[in-house]
CSV table of C-alpha atoms (C1' of nucleotides) in Angstrom, one decimal:
chain,number,residue,atom,x,y,z
A,1,MET,CA,104.4,75.7,135.5
A,2,SER,CA,106.6,77.6,133.2
A,3,GLU,CA,104.4,76.9,130.2
A,4,GLN,CA,101.9,79.7,129.3
A,5,ALA,CA,98.3,78.8,128.6
A,6,ARG,CA,98.3,81.4,125.8
A,7,PRO,CA,99.0,79.5,122.6
A,8,VAL,CA,102.0,81.3,121.1
A,9,ARG,CA,100.9,81.2,117.4
A,10,ARG,CA,103.7,79.9,115.2
A,11,ILE,CA,103.7,82.3,112.3
A,12,PRO,CA,105.5,80.8,109.2
A,13,GLU,CA,108.5,82.7,108.0
A,14,ALA,CA,107.0,83.2,104.6
A,15,THR,CA,104.0,84.9,106.2
A,16,VAL,CA,106.1,87.1,108.3
A,17,THR,CA,107.9,88.5,105.3
A,18,ARG,CA,104.5,89.4,103.8
A,19,LEU,CA,102.9,91.1,106.8
A,20,PRO,CA,104.8,94.3,106.2
A,21,VAL,CA,103.5,94.4,102.7
A,22,TYR,CA,99.9,94.0,103.9
A,23,LEU,CA,100.6,96.6,106.5
A,24,ARG,CA,101.6,99.1,103.8
A,25,SER,CA,98.4,98.5,101.9
A,26,LEU,CA,96.4,99.0,105.1
A,27,TYR,CA,98.0,102.3,105.6
A,28,GLU,CA,97.0,103.4,102.1
A,29,LEU,CA,93.5,102.3,102.8
A,30,ALA,CA,93.4,104.1,106.1
A,31,GLU,CA,94.4,107.3,104.3
A,32,THR,CA,91.5,107.0,101.9
A,33,ARG,CA,89.2,106.4,104.8
A,34,THR,CA,88.3,102.9,103.6
A,35,ALA,CA,86.5,101.1,106.5
A,36,THR,CA,86.6,97.5,105.4
A,37,ILE,CA,88.5,95.4,102.9
A,38,SER,CA,88.1,92.0,101.4
A,39,SER,CA,90.9,89.4,101.1
A,40,GLU,CA,90.4,89.8,97.4
A,41,GLN,CA,91.0,93.5,97.3
A,42,LEU,CA,93.9,93.4,99.8
A,43,ALA,CA,95.5,90.6,97.7
A,44,GLU,CA,95.3,92.8,94.6
A,45,MET,CA,97.0,95.7,96.4
A,46,ALA,CA,99.7,93.6,97.9
A,47,GLY,CA,100.4,91.7,94.7
A,48,VAL,CA,99.5,88.2,96.0
A,49,ASN,CA,96.4,86.0,95.8
A,50,ALA,CA,93.4,86.0,98.0
A,51,ALA,CA,93.8,82.6,99.5
A,52,LYS,CA,97.3,83.5,100.7
A,53,VAL,CA,96.0,86.7,102.3
A,54,ARG,CA,93.4,84.8,104.2
A,55,LYS,CA,95.8,82.1,105.3
A,56,ASP,CA,98.3,84.7,106.4
A,57,LEU,CA,95.9,86.8,108.3
A,58,SER,CA,94.4,83.7,110.0
A,59,TYR,CA,97.8,83.2,111.7
A,60,LEU,CA,97.2,86.5,113.5
A,61,GLY,CA,93.7,85.5,114.7
A,62,SER,CA,90.2,85.6,113.3
A,63,TYR,CA,90.0,89.3,112.7
A,64,GLY,CA,87.7,89.3,109.7
A,65,THR,CA,83.9,89.2,109.4
A,66,ARG,CA,82.4,86.6,107.1
A,67,GLY,CA,80.4,88.2,104.4
A,68,VAL,CA,82.0,91.5,105.0
A,69,GLY,CA,85.8,91.5,105.1
A,70,TYR,CA,88.4,93.0,107.4
A,71,ASP,CA,88.0,96.2,109.4
A,72,VAL,CA,91.0,98.3,108.2
A,73,GLN,CA,91.7,100.1,111.4
A,74,TYR,CA,91.4,97.1,113.6
A,75,LEU,CA,93.6,94.9,111.3
A,76,LEU,CA,96.1,97.7,111.1
A,77,PHE,CA,96.3,97.8,114.9
A,78,GLN,CA,96.6,94.1,115.3
A,79,MET,CA,99.2,93.7,112.6
A,80,SER,CA,101.3,96.6,114.0
A,81,ARG,CA,101.2,95.0,117.4
A,82,GLU,CA,102.2,91.6,116.0
A,83,LEU,CA,105.1,93.2,114.1
A,84,GLY,CA,106.2,94.9,117.2
A,85,LEU,CA,105.6,98.3,115.7
A,86,THR,CA,103.9,99.8,118.8
A,87,GLN,CA,107.3,100.8,120.0
A,88,ASP,CA,110.4,102.3,118.5
A,89,TRP,CA,113.4,100.3,117.8
A,90,PRO,CA,116.5,102.5,117.7
A,91,VAL,CA,118.9,101.8,114.8
A,92,VAL,CA,122.6,102.2,114.6
A,93,ILE,CA,124.2,102.5,111.2
A,94,VAL,CA,127.7,101.2,110.9
A,95,GLY,CA,129.7,102.4,108.0
A,96,VAL,CA,129.0,105.9,106.6
A,97,GLY,CA,130.3,105.6,103.1
A,98,ASN,CA,128.0,106.3,100.1
A,99,LEU,CA,125.3,103.9,101.1
A,100,GLY,CA,125.5,104.6,104.8
A,101,HIS,CA,125.3,108.3,104.1
A,102,ALA,CA,122.1,107.8,102.0
A,103,LEU,CA,120.6,105.6,104.7
A,104,ALA,CA,121.4,108.2,107.3
A,105,ASN,CA,119.6,110.8,105.3
A,106,TYR,CA,116.7,108.6,104.5
A,107,ARG,CA,113.6,109.8,106.3
A,108,GLY,CA,111.9,106.5,106.0
A,109,PHE,CA,113.7,105.2,109.0
A,110,GLY,CA,112.6,107.5,111.7
A,111,ASP,CA,109.2,108.1,110.3
A,112,ARG,CA,108.3,104.4,110.6
A,113,GLY,CA,109.5,103.8,114.1
A,114,PHE,CA,113.1,103.1,113.5
A,115,PRO,CA,114.9,106.2,114.7
A,116,VAL,CA,118.6,106.4,113.7
A,117,ALA,CA,120.2,106.7,117.1
A,118,ALA,CA,123.8,106.7,116.0
A,119,LEU,CA,126.2,106.7,113.1
A,120,ILE,CA,129.4,104.8,113.4
A,121,ASP,CA,132.6,104.4,111.3
A,122,ALA,CA,136.0,103.1,111.8
A,123,ASP,CA,137.7,105.8,109.7
A,124,PRO,CA,139.1,108.5,111.9
A,125,ASN,CA,138.6,111.0,109.0
A,126,ARG,CA,134.9,110.5,109.2
A,127,VAL,CA,134.5,110.4,112.9
A,128,GLY,CA,133.3,113.7,114.2
A,129,GLN,CA,131.6,114.6,110.9
A,130,GLU,CA,128.0,115.7,111.3
A,131,ILE,CA,125.1,114.3,109.3
A,132,GLY,CA,121.8,116.0,110.1
A,133,PRO,CA,121.6,116.0,113.9
A,134,LEU,CA,124.1,113.2,114.4
A,135,ARG,CA,127.9,113.2,114.8
A,136,ILE,CA,129.7,110.1,113.5
A,137,ARG,CA,131.3,108.2,116.3
A,138,HIS,CA,134.1,105.7,116.4
A,139,ILE,CA,133.4,102.0,116.3
A,140,ASP,CA,135.3,101.5,119.6
A,141,GLU,CA,132.5,103.4,121.2
A,142,LEU,CA,129.9,100.9,119.8
A,143,SER,CA,129.3,98.9,123.0
A,144,ASP,CA,128.7,102.0,125.1
A,145,ILE,CA,126.4,103.5,122.4
A,146,VAL,CA,124.3,100.4,122.1
A,147,GLY,CA,123.9,100.3,125.9
A,148,GLU,CA,123.1,104.0,126.3
A,149,LEU,CA,120.8,104.4,123.4
A,150,LYS,CA,119.1,101.1,123.7
A,151,VAL,CA,120.0,100.2,120.1
A,152,ALA,CA,117.9,97.3,118.9
A,153,ILE,CA,118.9,97.0,115.3
A,154,GLY,CA,122.3,97.3,113.6
A,155,VAL,CA,122.6,98.3,110.0
A,156,VAL,CA,125.9,97.2,108.4
A,157,ALA,CA,126.9,99.4,105.5
A,158,THR,CA,130.6,98.7,105.5
A,159,PRO,CA,132.8,97.2,102.8
A,160,ALA,CA,132.6,93.4,102.5
A,161,THR,CA,135.9,92.9,104.2
A,162,SER,CA,134.8,94.5,107.5
A,163,ALA,CA,131.3,93.1,107.6
A,164,GLN,CA,131.9,90.0,109.7
A,165,GLU,CA,133.9,91.9,112.3
A,166,VAL,CA,131.3,94.6,112.6
A,167,VAL,CA,128.6,92.0,113.0
A,168,ASP,CA,130.6,90.3,115.7
A,169,ARG,CA,131.0,93.6,117.5
A,170,LEU,CA,127.3,94.3,117.2
A,171,VAL,CA,126.4,90.9,118.6
A,172,ALA,CA,129.0,91.3,121.4
A,173,ALA,CA,127.4,94.7,122.3
A,174,GLY,CA,124.0,92.9,122.6
A,175,VAL,CA,122.4,93.8,119.3
A,176,ARG,CA,120.1,90.9,118.3
A,177,SER,CA,118.8,92.2,114.9
A,178,ILE,CA,121.1,92.9,112.0
A,179,LEU,CA,120.5,94.2,108.5
A,180,ASN,CA,123.5,93.6,106.3
A,181,PHE,CA,124.0,95.7,103.2
A,182,ALA,CA,127.6,94.6,102.8
A,183,PRO,CA,128.2,92.2,99.9
A,184,ALA,CA,129.5,89.4,102.1
A,185,SER,CA,128.0,86.3,103.8
A,186,VAL,CA,128.2,86.8,107.5
A,187,VAL,CA,127.3,84.4,110.3
A,188,VAL,CA,125.5,85.2,113.5
A,189,PRO,CA,124.9,83.0,116.6
A,190,ASP,CA,121.6,81.5,117.4
A,191,GLY,CA,119.1,83.9,118.7
A,192,VAL,CA,120.3,86.8,116.5
A,193,SER,CA,118.2,87.7,113.4
A,194,LEU,CA,120.0,88.6,110.2
A,195,ARG,CA,118.5,89.9,107.0
A,196,LYS,CA,120.6,90.8,104.0
A,197,VAL,CA,120.1,93.3,101.2
A,198,ASP,CA,122.6,92.8,98.4
A,199,LEU,CA,122.5,94.8,95.2
A,200,ALA,CA,124.8,92.7,93.3
A,201,VAL,CA,122.9,89.6,94.1
A,202,GLU,CA,119.6,91.2,93.0
A,203,LEU,CA,121.1,92.3,89.7
A,204,GLN,CA,122.6,88.9,89.0
A,205,ILE,CA,119.3,87.2,89.6
A,206,LEU,CA,117.7,89.6,87.1
A,207,SER,CA,120.6,88.9,84.7
A,208,PHE,CA,119.8,85.2,84.9
A,209,TYR,CA,116.1,85.6,83.9
A,210,GLN,CA,117.0,88.3,81.4
A,211,GLN,CA,119.3,85.9,79.7
A,212,ARG,CA,116.8,83.1,79.8
A,213,SER,CA,114.1,85.2,78.2
A,214,LEU,CA,116.4,86.5,75.5
A,215,ALA,CA,117.5,82.9,74.8
A,216,GLU,CA,113.9,81.9,74.4
A,217,SER,CA,113.0,84.7,72.1
A,218,ASP,CA,116.1,83.9,70.0
A,219,ALA,CA,115.0,80.3,69.7
A,220,ASP,CA,111.5,81.4,68.6
A,221,ALA,CA,113.0,83.6,66.0
A,222,VAL,CA,114.9,80.8,64.3
B,1,MET,CA,111.8,70.7,64.5
B,2,SER,CA,111.7,73.8,66.6
B,3,GLU,CA,112.5,71.8,69.7
B,4,GLN,CA,116.1,71.9,70.8
B,5,ALA,CA,117.9,68.6,71.7
B,6,ARG,CA,119.7,70.4,74.5
B,7,PRO,CA,117.6,69.8,77.7
B,8,VAL,CA,117.0,73.3,79.1
B,9,ARG,CA,117.5,72.6,82.7
B,10,ARG,CA,114.8,74.0,84.9
B,11,ILE,CA,116.6,75.7,87.8
B,12,PRO,CA,114.4,76.2,90.8
B,13,GLU,CA,113.9,79.8,91.9
B,14,ALA,CA,115.4,79.2,95.3
B,15,THR,CA,118.5,77.9,93.7
B,16,VAL,CA,118.8,80.9,91.4
B,17,THR,CA,118.8,83.3,94.3
B,18,ARG,CA,121.7,81.4,95.8
B,19,LEU,CA,123.9,81.2,92.8
B,20,PRO,CA,125.2,84.7,93.1
B,21,VAL,CA,126.1,84.0,96.7
B,22,TYR,CA,128.2,81.0,95.6
B,23,LEU,CA,129.7,83.1,92.9
B,24,ARG,CA,130.9,85.6,95.3
B,25,SER,CA,132.6,82.8,97.4
B,26,LEU,CA,134.2,81.5,94.2
B,27,TYR,CA,135.6,84.9,93.5
B,28,GLU,CA,137.2,85.0,96.9
B,29,LEU,CA,138.6,81.6,96.4
B,30,ALA,CA,140.0,82.6,93.0
B,31,GLU,CA,141.8,85.5,94.6
B,32,THR,CA,143.5,83.3,97.1
B,33,ARG,CA,144.5,81.0,94.2
B,34,THR,CA,142.5,78.1,95.6
B,35,ALA,CA,142.3,75.4,92.9
B,36,THR,CA,139.5,73.2,94.2
B,37,ILE,CA,136.8,73.4,96.8
B,38,SER,CA,134.5,70.8,98.4
B,39,SER,CA,130.8,71.3,98.8
B,40,GLU,CA,131.4,71.4,102.6
B,41,GLN,CA,133.8,74.3,102.4
B,42,LEU,CA,131.8,76.2,99.8
B,43,ALA,CA,128.7,75.8,102.0
B,44,GLU,CA,130.5,77.2,105.0
B,45,MET,CA,131.6,80.3,103.0
B,46,ALA,CA,128.1,80.8,101.6
B,47,GLY,CA,126.4,80.2,104.9
B,48,VAL,CA,124.3,77.2,103.8
B,49,ASN,CA,124.6,73.5,104.2
B,50,ALA,CA,126.6,71.1,102.0
B,51,ALA,CA,123.7,69.1,100.7
B,52,LYS,CA,122.1,72.3,99.4
B,53,VAL,CA,125.3,73.3,97.6
B,54,ARG,CA,125.6,70.0,95.9
B,55,LYS,CA,121.9,70.0,94.9
B,56,ASP,CA,122.1,73.5,93.6
B,57,LEU,CA,125.3,73.0,91.7
B,58,SER,CA,123.9,69.8,90.2
B,59,TYR,CA,121.3,71.9,88.4
B,60,LEU,CA,124.1,73.5,86.5
B,61,GLY,CA,125.6,70.2,85.4
B,62,SER,CA,128.0,67.6,86.8
B,63,TYR,CA,130.9,70.0,87.3
B,64,GLY,CA,132.5,68.4,90.3
B,65,THR,CA,134.9,65.5,90.7
B,66,ARG,CA,134.1,62.8,93.2
B,67,GLY,CA,136.6,62.4,95.9
B,68,VAL,CA,138.0,65.8,95.1
B,69,GLY,CA,135.5,68.6,94.8
B,70,TYR,CA,134.9,71.4,92.4
B,71,ASP,CA,137.5,73.2,90.2
B,72,VAL,CA,137.2,76.8,91.3
B,73,GLN,CA,138.0,78.4,87.9
B,74,TYR,CA,135.8,76.0,85.9
B,75,LEU,CA,132.8,76.4,88.2
B,76,LEU,CA,133.3,80.2,88.3
B,77,PHE,CA,133.1,80.2,84.5
B,78,GLN,CA,130.1,77.9,84.2
B,79,MET,CA,128.2,79.8,86.9
B,80,SER,CA,129.0,83.2,85.3
B,81,ARG,CA,127.7,81.9,82.0
B,82,GLU,CA,124.6,80.5,83.5
B,83,LEU,CA,123.9,83.8,85.3
B,84,GLY,CA,124.4,85.7,82.1
B,85,LEU,CA,127.4,87.5,83.4
B,86,THR,CA,129.6,87.0,80.4
B,87,GLN,CA,128.0,90.1,79.0
B,88,ASP,CA,127.2,93.6,80.4
B,89,TRP,CA,123.7,94.6,81.1
B,90,PRO,CA,123.3,98.4,81.1
B,91,VAL,CA,121.2,99.8,83.9
B,92,VAL,CA,119.1,102.9,84.0
B,93,ILE,CA,118.4,104.5,87.4
B,94,VAL,CA,115.1,106.3,87.6
B,95,GLY,CA,114.7,108.7,90.5
B,96,VAL,CA,117.8,110.5,91.6
B,97,GLY,CA,116.9,111.5,95.2
B,98,ASN,CA,118.9,110.3,98.2
B,99,LEU,CA,119.0,106.7,97.4
B,100,GLY,CA,119.2,107.1,93.6
B,101,HIS,CA,122.2,109.4,94.2
B,102,ALA,CA,123.9,106.8,96.4
B,103,LEU,CA,123.2,104.1,93.8
B,104,ALA,CA,124.6,106.3,91.0
B,105,ASN,CA,127.8,106.7,92.9
B,106,TYR,CA,128.0,103.1,93.9
B,107,ARG,CA,131.0,101.5,92.1
B,108,GLY,CA,129.6,98.0,92.6
B,109,PHE,CA,127.4,98.4,89.6
B,110,GLY,CA,129.8,99.0,86.8
B,111,ASP,CA,132.5,96.9,88.4
B,112,ARG,CA,130.3,93.8,88.2
B,113,GLY,CA,129.0,94.0,84.7
B,114,PHE,CA,126.0,96.4,85.3
B,115,PRO,CA,127.2,99.8,83.9
B,116,VAL,CA,125.0,102.7,84.8
B,117,ALA,CA,124.1,103.9,81.4
B,118,ALA,CA,121.7,106.7,82.4
B,119,LEU,CA,120.2,108.6,85.2
B,120,ILE,CA,116.6,109.8,84.9
B,121,ASP,CA,114.3,112.0,87.0
B,122,ALA,CA,111.0,113.7,86.5
B,123,ASP,CA,112.0,116.8,88.5
B,124,PRO,CA,113.1,119.6,86.1
B,125,ASN,CA,115.3,121.0,88.8
B,126,ARG,CA,117.3,117.8,88.8
B,127,VAL,CA,117.5,117.3,85.1
B,128,GLY,CA,120.8,118.5,83.7
B,129,GLN,CA,122.6,118.0,87.0
B,130,GLU,CA,125.8,116.0,86.6
B,131,ILE,CA,126.7,113.0,88.7
B,132,GLY,CA,130.1,111.6,87.8
B,133,PRO,CA,130.2,111.2,84.1
B,134,LEU,CA,126.4,111.3,83.7
B,135,ARG,CA,123.9,114.1,83.3
B,136,ILE,CA,120.5,113.5,84.7
B,137,ARG,CA,117.9,113.3,81.9
B,138,HIS,CA,114.2,113.8,81.9
B,139,ILE,CA,111.8,110.8,82.1
B,140,ASP,CA,110.1,111.8,78.8
B,141,GLU,CA,113.4,110.7,77.1
B,142,LEU,CA,113.2,107.3,78.7
B,143,SER,CA,112.1,105.4,75.7
B,144,ASP,CA,114.8,106.9,73.5
B,145,ILE,CA,117.5,106.3,76.1
B,146,VAL,CA,116.5,102.7,76.6
B,147,GLY,CA,116.7,102.1,72.9
B,148,GLU,CA,119.9,103.9,72.2
B,149,LEU,CA,121.8,102.6,75.2
B,150,LYS,CA,120.4,99.1,75.0
B,151,VAL,CA,119.3,99.3,78.6
B,152,ALA,CA,118.5,95.9,80.1
B,153,ILE,CA,117.6,96.7,83.7
B,154,GLY,CA,115.6,99.5,85.2
B,155,VAL,CA,116.3,100.5,88.8
B,156,VAL,CA,113.4,102.3,90.4
B,157,ALA,CA,114.4,104.7,93.2
B,158,THR,CA,111.5,107.1,93.1
B,159,PRO,CA,109.0,107.8,95.8
B,160,ALA,CA,106.3,105.2,96.3
B,161,THR,CA,103.6,107.3,94.5
B,162,SER,CA,105.4,107.3,91.2
B,163,ALA,CA,106.7,103.7,91.3
B,164,GLN,CA,104.0,102.1,89.3
B,165,GLU,CA,104.0,104.8,86.6
B,166,VAL,CA,107.7,104.5,86.2
B,167,VAL,CA,107.6,100.8,86.0
B,168,ASP,CA,104.9,101.0,83.3
B,169,ARG,CA,107.0,103.4,81.3
B,170,LEU,CA,110.1,101.1,81.7
B,171,VAL,CA,108.1,98.2,80.5
B,172,ALA,CA,106.6,100.2,77.6
B,173,ALA,CA,110.1,101.2,76.6
B,174,GLY,CA,111.1,97.5,76.4
B,175,VAL,CA,112.9,96.9,79.7
B,176,ARG,CA,112.2,93.4,80.9
B,177,SER,CA,114.1,93.4,84.3
B,178,ILE,CA,113.2,95.8,87.1
B,179,LEU,CA,114.7,96.3,90.5
B,180,ASN,CA,112.3,98.3,92.7
B,181,PHE,CA,113.6,100.2,95.7
B,182,ALA,CA,110.4,102.2,96.1
B,183,PRO,CA,108.3,101.2,99.1
B,184,ALA,CA,105.3,100.2,97.0
B,185,SER,CA,103.9,97.0,95.4
B,186,VAL,CA,104.0,97.3,91.7
B,187,VAL,CA,102.8,94.9,89.0
B,188,VAL,CA,104.4,93.9,85.8
B,189,PRO,CA,103.1,91.9,82.9
B,190,ASP,CA,104.2,88.3,82.2
B,191,GLY,CA,107.6,88.0,80.8
B,192,VAL,CA,109.0,90.9,82.9
B,193,SER,CA,111.1,90.1,86.0
B,194,LEU,CA,110.7,92.2,89.1
B,195,ARG,CA,112.8,92.1,92.3
B,196,LYS,CA,112.2,94.4,95.2
B,197,VAL,CA,114.4,95.8,97.9
B,198,ASP,CA,112.4,97.5,100.7
B,199,LEU,CA,114.1,98.9,103.7
B,200,ALA,CA,111.0,99.3,105.7
B,201,VAL,CA,109.9,95.8,105.1
B,202,GLU,CA,113.3,94.4,106.2
B,203,LEU,CA,113.2,96.5,109.4
B,204,GLN,CA,109.7,95.4,110.2
B,205,ILE,CA,110.6,91.8,109.7
B,206,LEU,CA,113.5,92.3,112.2
B,207,SER,CA,111.1,94.0,114.5
B,208,PHE,CA,108.8,91.0,114.5
B,209,TYR,CA,111.6,88.6,115.6
B,210,GLN,CA,113.1,91.1,118.0
B,211,GLN,CA,109.8,91.4,119.8
B,212,ARG,CA,109.4,87.7,119.8
B,213,SER,CA,112.8,87.1,121.4
B,214,LEU,CA,112.3,89.8,124.0
B,215,ALA,CA,108.9,88.3,124.8
B,216,GLU,CA,110.5,84.9,125.3
B,217,SER,CA,113.3,86.2,127.6
B,218,ASP,CA,110.7,88.1,129.6
B,219,ALA,CA,108.7,84.9,130.0
B,220,ASP,CA,111.8,83.0,131.2
B,221,ALA,CA,112.6,85.7,133.6
B,222,VAL,CA,109.3,85.4,135.5
C,1,DG,C1',74.3,85.6,100.0
C,2,DC,C1',78.9,86.4,100.6
C,3,DA,C1',83.6,86.4,102.2
C,4,DT,C1',86.2,84.4,105.9
C,5,DG,C1',88.7,80.6,107.9
C,6,DT,C1',90.6,76.2,107.4
C,7,DG,C1',91.2,71.2,106.5
C,8,DA,C1',92.9,68.6,102.5
C,9,DA,C1',95.5,68.5,98.3
C,10,DT,C1',99.3,70.0,95.8
C,11,DA,C1',103.6,72.0,94.8
C,12,DG,C1',108.1,73.3,96.0
C,13,DA,C1',112.4,73.3,98.8
C,14,DT,C1',115.4,71.1,102.0
C,15,DT,C1',117.6,67.5,104.0
C,16,DC,C1',118.9,62.7,104.4
C,17,DA,C1',121.6,58.9,103.2
C,18,DC,C1',124.0,56.3,100.2
C,19,DA,C1',125.3,54.4,95.6
C,20,DG,C1',128.7,55.6,92.3
C,21,DC,C1',132.9,57.1,90.7
C,22,DG,C1',137.5,59.2,90.5
D,1,DC,C1',138.8,56.2,100.7
D,2,DG,C1',136.4,60.7,100.0
D,3,DC,C1',133.3,63.6,98.0
D,4,DT,C1',129.9,64.1,94.4
D,5,DG,C1',125.4,63.5,92.6
D,6,DT,C1',120.8,62.2,93.4
D,7,DG,C1',116.6,59.4,94.6
D,8,DA,C1',113.7,59.2,98.6
D,9,DA,C1',111.9,61.2,102.8
D,10,DT,C1',110.7,65.2,105.1
D,11,DC,C1',109.4,69.7,105.8
D,12,DT,C1',107.4,74.1,104.4
D,13,DA,C1',104.6,76.9,101.6
D,14,DT,C1',100.8,77.5,98.4
D,15,DT,C1',96.5,76.7,96.5
D,16,DC,C1',92.0,74.6,96.4
D,17,DA,C1',87.4,74.2,97.7
D,18,DC,C1',83.9,74.4,100.9
D,19,DA,C1',81.7,74.4,105.5
D,20,DT,C1',80.9,78.1,108.6
D,21,DG,C1',78.8,82.1,110.4
D,22,DC,C1',77.8,86.9,110.0
DNA sequence: GCATGTGAATAGATTCACAGCG
DNA sequence: CGCTGTGAATCTATTCACATGC
């Protein structure tokens, strides 16, 4: 009897990564008081094709109206709910160097339901420093901080060499979602989500295609 | 006779995104004077599985030795070449707010073959300001700057509302690789590469899985 | 009539499993 | 014998195309 009758829709990973993009488009539409939107139009805004939009949205449920399109407000609500955005998820930023500093000052976090609850560093020279309303605290306090402030997401902005250790500490403290900005591959146990943002990787990918396209135009020029 | 005999290997997109990760592992190995590495070990370092490593590397060529593994230095060289990292690709950062500022100060760029050649902003109050060795220049100078400094990559760190316009200007100026940090979907013509890094999107993806895992543990607890 | 929702078809990525070679 | 390199099998994602229902 432990099985639920409710069919827990299995949303493909690729779809999950696109939902936030649709969501952003929906916010824009809501601002311009647009009432309904077709998959075609939404696709254009999100930079994908219409079939993909329809397939993706169908995983959330049948929220459209044939012959009409999707109700912007309703879809906005359903998607927010599905993404877990009806509640706040407090964030802790670990590593307050250049990048961590910028992230700490970035309004986009709090504005969108991810309040920065704490700033953490290992460097005693930084601990105690104030950034906006927050005082940087020492990494040894991490576990307490996570518990007290109900931290849900850990943002790692340390140098590569400390990244794995910081991740381990976050996991030990009970954090189950981690966003890693450090240029290092880190591992997490099952049940913990990890996303990575790596500048160098992105630039190198661009470099690959840049070189390819130059090589081609050189060949053409011969 | 315009066809080359050399078979231009078609490297899958998914593989291209992993090459920089392998490359980083190889640099670490090189630092510890490791001479050869098996697909198994490299997989562990890169956080993928061994079959994938072998398949990925096979697209570059048969650079391994059966029964032994891959020569670290040789693979490092081949991979760098394939990624176009044997030359520098000058970068221009457009939008010197919080994030742009942090990026401008980030040493990771120049150190890895992506020298920051120029900083650009549209705000007259920022133009003229100096950050490190660079003076912020006005966006109207973009085209000249790209030409003079042989800018290959444009990094967009503007607010969402200006992102598309900035991208259009970069493309018009001849930039064929763009890294977009602005939380907006932008379009580029064929032949231009675009990668995006979006904080809010990453956090929302984490939120989705966080909510899922909490919902599951709640269900178990009943 | 028109745009959704979705099976079926296709394309792409991952993993398996083993032949081949040093 | 050990590890690469790779076809074949599988899994996942995308796209097509049209029945369905407002």
